[in-house]
Short mmCIF file of N, CA and C in Angstrom, two decimals:
data_model
loop_
_atom_site.label_atom_id
_atom_site.label_comp_id
_atom_site.label_asym_id
_atom_site.label_seq_id
_atom_site.Cartn_x
_atom_site.Cartn_y
_atom_site.Cartn_z
N MET Q 187 -63.28 -40.02 -85.98
CA MET Q 187 -64.19 -39.30 -86.84
C MET Q 187 -63.36 -38.55 -87.89
N THR Q 188 -63.77 -38.68 -89.13
CA THR Q 188 -63.04 -37.98 -90.20
C THR Q 188 -63.43 -36.51 -90.22
N ARG Q 189 -62.65 -35.73 -90.92
CA ARG Q 189 -62.94 -34.31 -91.05
C ARG Q 189 -64.31 -34.11 -91.69
N ASP Q 190 -64.61 -34.88 -92.74
CA ASP Q 190 -65.88 -34.74 -93.43
C ASP Q 190 -67.06 -35.11 -92.53
N GLU Q 191 -66.90 -36.16 -91.74
CA GLU Q 191 -67.95 -36.54 -90.79
C GLU Q 191 -68.17 -35.44 -89.76
N MET Q 192 -67.07 -34.87 -89.29
CA MET Q 192 -67.14 -33.80 -88.30
C MET Q 192 -67.85 -32.58 -88.89
N MET Q 193 -67.47 -32.20 -90.10
CA MET Q 193 -68.07 -31.03 -90.74
C MET Q 193 -69.57 -31.27 -90.99
N ALA Q 194 -69.94 -32.50 -91.37
CA ALA Q 194 -71.35 -32.83 -91.59
C ALA Q 194 -72.14 -32.70 -90.28
N LYS Q 195 -71.54 -33.18 -89.20
CA LYS Q 195 -72.21 -33.10 -87.90
C LYS Q 195 -72.36 -31.65 -87.45
N LEU Q 196 -71.32 -30.85 -87.67
CA LEU Q 196 -71.38 -29.43 -87.31
C LEU Q 196 -72.43 -28.71 -88.16
N LYS Q 197 -72.48 -29.03 -89.44
CA LYS Q 197 -73.47 -28.42 -90.34
C LYS Q 197 -74.88 -28.83 -89.92
N GLU Q 198 -75.04 -30.10 -89.57
CA GLU Q 198 -76.34 -30.62 -89.12
C GLU Q 198 -76.83 -29.88 -87.89
N GLN Q 199 -75.89 -29.50 -87.01
CA GLN Q 199 -76.24 -28.80 -85.77
C GLN Q 199 -76.18 -27.28 -85.93
N ASP Q 200 -76.01 -26.81 -87.17
CA ASP Q 200 -76.00 -25.39 -87.51
C ASP Q 200 -74.93 -24.61 -86.73
N MET Q 201 -73.74 -25.20 -86.65
CA MET Q 201 -72.62 -24.57 -85.94
C MET Q 201 -71.68 -23.90 -86.94
N THR Q 202 -72.21 -22.88 -87.61
CA THR Q 202 -71.46 -22.23 -88.69
C THR Q 202 -70.19 -21.55 -88.19
N GLU Q 203 -70.22 -21.02 -86.97
CA GLU Q 203 -69.02 -20.35 -86.45
C GLU Q 203 -67.86 -21.32 -86.29
N VAL Q 204 -68.16 -22.53 -85.83
CA VAL Q 204 -67.13 -23.54 -85.64
C VAL Q 204 -66.60 -24.01 -87.00
N ILE Q 205 -67.50 -24.17 -87.95
CA ILE Q 205 -67.10 -24.54 -89.31
C ILE Q 205 -66.15 -23.47 -89.88
N GLU Q 206 -66.49 -22.20 -89.65
CA GLU Q 206 -65.64 -21.10 -90.13
C GLU Q 206 -64.27 -21.13 -89.45
N LEU Q 207 -64.22 -21.47 -88.17
CA LEU Q 207 -62.93 -21.60 -87.47
C LEU Q 207 -62.06 -22.66 -88.14
N ILE Q 208 -62.67 -23.80 -88.44
CA ILE Q 208 -61.92 -24.89 -89.08
C ILE Q 208 -61.44 -24.46 -90.46
N GLU Q 209 -62.32 -23.84 -91.22
CA GLU Q 209 -61.93 -23.38 -92.56
C GLU Q 209 -60.83 -22.34 -92.50
N ASP Q 210 -60.91 -21.42 -91.52
CA ASP Q 210 -59.84 -20.42 -91.35
C ASP Q 210 -58.52 -21.10 -91.00
N ALA Q 211 -58.58 -22.12 -90.14
CA ALA Q 211 -57.37 -22.85 -89.75
C ALA Q 211 -56.77 -23.56 -90.96
N GLU Q 212 -57.62 -24.12 -91.81
CA GLU Q 212 -57.14 -24.81 -93.00
C GLU Q 212 -56.46 -23.86 -93.98
N LYS Q 213 -56.91 -22.61 -94.01
CA LYS Q 213 -56.31 -21.59 -94.89
C LYS Q 213 -55.08 -20.95 -94.26
N GLY Q 214 -54.83 -21.27 -92.99
CA GLY Q 214 -53.70 -20.66 -92.29
C GLY Q 214 -54.02 -19.31 -91.70
N ASP Q 215 -55.31 -18.98 -91.63
CA ASP Q 215 -55.75 -17.68 -91.11
C ASP Q 215 -56.05 -17.69 -89.62
N LEU Q 216 -55.87 -18.83 -88.97
CA LEU Q 216 -56.13 -18.94 -87.53
C LEU Q 216 -54.92 -19.59 -86.89
N GLU Q 217 -54.25 -18.83 -86.04
CA GLU Q 217 -53.04 -19.34 -85.39
C GLU Q 217 -53.29 -19.70 -83.93
N GLU Q 218 -54.17 -18.94 -83.27
CA GLU Q 218 -54.44 -19.17 -81.85
C GLU Q 218 -55.94 -19.09 -81.60
N LEU Q 219 -56.38 -19.84 -80.60
CA LEU Q 219 -57.77 -19.81 -80.19
C LEU Q 219 -57.79 -19.80 -78.67
N GLU Q 220 -58.40 -18.77 -78.09
CA GLU Q 220 -58.52 -18.68 -76.64
C GLU Q 220 -59.86 -19.25 -76.20
N LEU Q 221 -59.81 -20.13 -75.22
CA LEU Q 221 -61.02 -20.77 -74.70
C LEU Q 221 -61.00 -20.79 -73.18
N ALA Q 222 -62.17 -20.65 -72.60
CA ALA Q 222 -62.30 -20.90 -71.16
C ALA Q 222 -62.28 -22.41 -70.99
N GLU Q 223 -61.32 -22.92 -70.26
CA GLU Q 223 -61.15 -24.37 -70.14
C GLU Q 223 -62.41 -25.06 -69.62
N SER Q 224 -63.11 -24.42 -68.70
CA SER Q 224 -64.30 -25.05 -68.13
C SER Q 224 -65.45 -25.11 -69.13
N LEU Q 225 -65.42 -24.28 -70.17
CA LEU Q 225 -66.50 -24.25 -71.16
C LEU Q 225 -66.17 -25.03 -72.42
N GLY Q 226 -64.93 -24.96 -72.87
CA GLY Q 226 -64.57 -25.58 -74.14
C GLY Q 226 -65.15 -24.79 -75.29
N LEU Q 227 -65.27 -25.44 -76.41
CA LEU Q 227 -65.80 -24.79 -77.61
C LEU Q 227 -67.24 -25.22 -77.88
N LEU Q 228 -67.55 -26.49 -77.59
CA LEU Q 228 -68.87 -27.05 -77.86
C LEU Q 228 -69.40 -27.77 -76.63
N LEU Q 229 -70.71 -27.85 -76.52
CA LEU Q 229 -71.32 -28.56 -75.39
C LEU Q 229 -71.11 -30.07 -75.49
N ASP Q 230 -71.15 -30.59 -76.70
CA ASP Q 230 -70.93 -32.02 -76.93
C ASP Q 230 -69.45 -32.31 -76.68
N ARG Q 231 -69.14 -32.98 -75.59
CA ARG Q 231 -67.74 -33.18 -75.19
C ARG Q 231 -66.93 -33.95 -76.22
N ASN Q 232 -67.52 -34.99 -76.81
CA ASN Q 232 -66.80 -35.77 -77.81
C ASN Q 232 -66.51 -34.94 -79.05
N LEU Q 233 -67.51 -34.23 -79.54
CA LEU Q 233 -67.32 -33.38 -80.71
C LEU Q 233 -66.35 -32.26 -80.39
N ASN Q 234 -66.43 -31.70 -79.19
CA ASN Q 234 -65.51 -30.66 -78.75
C ASN Q 234 -64.06 -31.17 -78.84
N ARG Q 235 -63.83 -32.35 -78.29
CA ARG Q 235 -62.49 -32.93 -78.31
C ARG Q 235 -62.00 -33.14 -79.75
N GLU Q 236 -62.87 -33.67 -80.59
CA GLU Q 236 -62.51 -33.92 -81.99
C GLU Q 236 -62.17 -32.62 -82.72
N VAL Q 237 -62.98 -31.59 -82.53
CA VAL Q 237 -62.74 -30.30 -83.20
C VAL Q 237 -61.43 -29.69 -82.72
N LEU Q 238 -61.20 -29.72 -81.41
CA LEU Q 238 -59.95 -29.14 -80.88
C LEU Q 238 -58.74 -29.92 -81.39
N GLN Q 239 -58.84 -31.23 -81.48
CA GLN Q 239 -57.74 -32.03 -82.01
C GLN Q 239 -57.48 -31.68 -83.47
N LEU Q 240 -58.54 -31.50 -84.24
CA LEU Q 240 -58.39 -31.12 -85.64
C LEU Q 240 -57.71 -29.76 -85.75
N LEU Q 241 -58.19 -28.80 -84.96
CA LEU Q 241 -57.59 -27.46 -85.00
C LEU Q 241 -56.10 -27.51 -84.66
N GLU Q 242 -55.76 -28.28 -83.62
CA GLU Q 242 -54.35 -28.40 -83.24
C GLU Q 242 -53.54 -29.06 -84.35
N SER Q 243 -54.11 -30.05 -85.02
CA SER Q 243 -53.40 -30.72 -86.11
C SER Q 243 -53.18 -29.78 -87.29
N LEU Q 244 -54.00 -28.73 -87.37
CA LEU Q 244 -53.86 -27.73 -88.42
C LEU Q 244 -52.94 -26.59 -88.01
N GLY Q 245 -52.33 -26.74 -86.82
CA GLY Q 245 -51.35 -25.75 -86.37
C GLY Q 245 -51.89 -24.66 -85.48
N VAL Q 246 -53.14 -24.79 -85.04
CA VAL Q 246 -53.73 -23.78 -84.16
C VAL Q 246 -53.30 -24.07 -82.72
N THR Q 247 -52.84 -23.04 -82.04
CA THR Q 247 -52.48 -23.14 -80.63
C THR Q 247 -53.72 -22.83 -79.80
N ILE Q 248 -54.11 -23.77 -78.95
CA ILE Q 248 -55.26 -23.56 -78.07
C ILE Q 248 -54.73 -22.97 -76.77
N ILE Q 249 -55.24 -21.79 -76.42
CA ILE Q 249 -54.83 -21.12 -75.19
C ILE Q 249 -56.02 -21.13 -74.24
N TYR Q 250 -55.83 -21.78 -73.10
CA TYR Q 250 -56.90 -21.85 -72.12
C TYR Q 250 -56.75 -20.68 -71.16
N VAL Q 251 -57.83 -19.92 -71.00
CA VAL Q 251 -57.83 -18.76 -70.11
C VAL Q 251 -58.75 -19.06 -68.94
N LYS Q 252 -58.52 -18.35 -67.85
CA LYS Q 252 -59.35 -18.53 -66.67
C LYS Q 252 -60.71 -17.90 -66.92
N ASP Q 253 -61.72 -18.42 -66.23
CA ASP Q 253 -63.05 -17.83 -66.31
C ASP Q 253 -63.01 -16.42 -65.74
N ASP Q 254 -63.92 -15.56 -66.18
CA ASP Q 254 -63.98 -14.19 -65.70
C ASP Q 254 -64.14 -14.12 -64.20
N ASP Q 255 -64.93 -15.02 -63.63
CA ASP Q 255 -65.15 -15.01 -62.19
C ASP Q 255 -63.85 -15.21 -61.43
N GLU Q 256 -63.02 -16.12 -61.90
CA GLU Q 256 -61.74 -16.39 -61.24
C GLU Q 256 -60.84 -15.18 -61.34
N ASP Q 257 -60.80 -14.52 -62.50
CA ASP Q 257 -59.96 -13.34 -62.67
C ASP Q 257 -60.40 -12.24 -61.73
N GLY Q 258 -61.71 -12.03 -61.62
CA GLY Q 258 -62.23 -10.98 -60.76
C GLY Q 258 -61.88 -11.22 -59.30
N GLU Q 259 -61.92 -12.47 -58.87
CA GLU Q 259 -61.59 -12.79 -57.49
C GLU Q 259 -60.12 -12.49 -57.19
N GLU Q 260 -59.25 -12.79 -58.15
CA GLU Q 260 -57.82 -12.56 -57.92
C GLU Q 260 -57.52 -11.08 -57.84
N GLU Q 261 -58.22 -10.27 -58.64
CA GLU Q 261 -57.98 -8.83 -58.64
C GLU Q 261 -58.46 -8.19 -57.34
N ASN Q 262 -59.49 -8.78 -56.74
CA ASN Q 262 -60.05 -8.20 -55.53
C ASN Q 262 -59.29 -8.59 -54.27
N ASP Q 263 -58.42 -9.57 -54.35
CA ASP Q 263 -57.67 -10.03 -53.16
C ASP Q 263 -56.63 -9.05 -52.75
#
């Protein structure tokens, strides 16, 4: 999927926050993105993968963090 196709699909689904992330990455204003690995960025797995690959190709480091539930369990042990 090309960048333009991806942006059109995101616009079609009214995902303005994700579009802004991509635009920020293109301007060099986004260096890192923290995500819960179990959630990802988007519900659509294919689109999620494509967006994350694009962000990484633009130099964004994707940092996967544990879910809050997992963190809470570790602190209580």
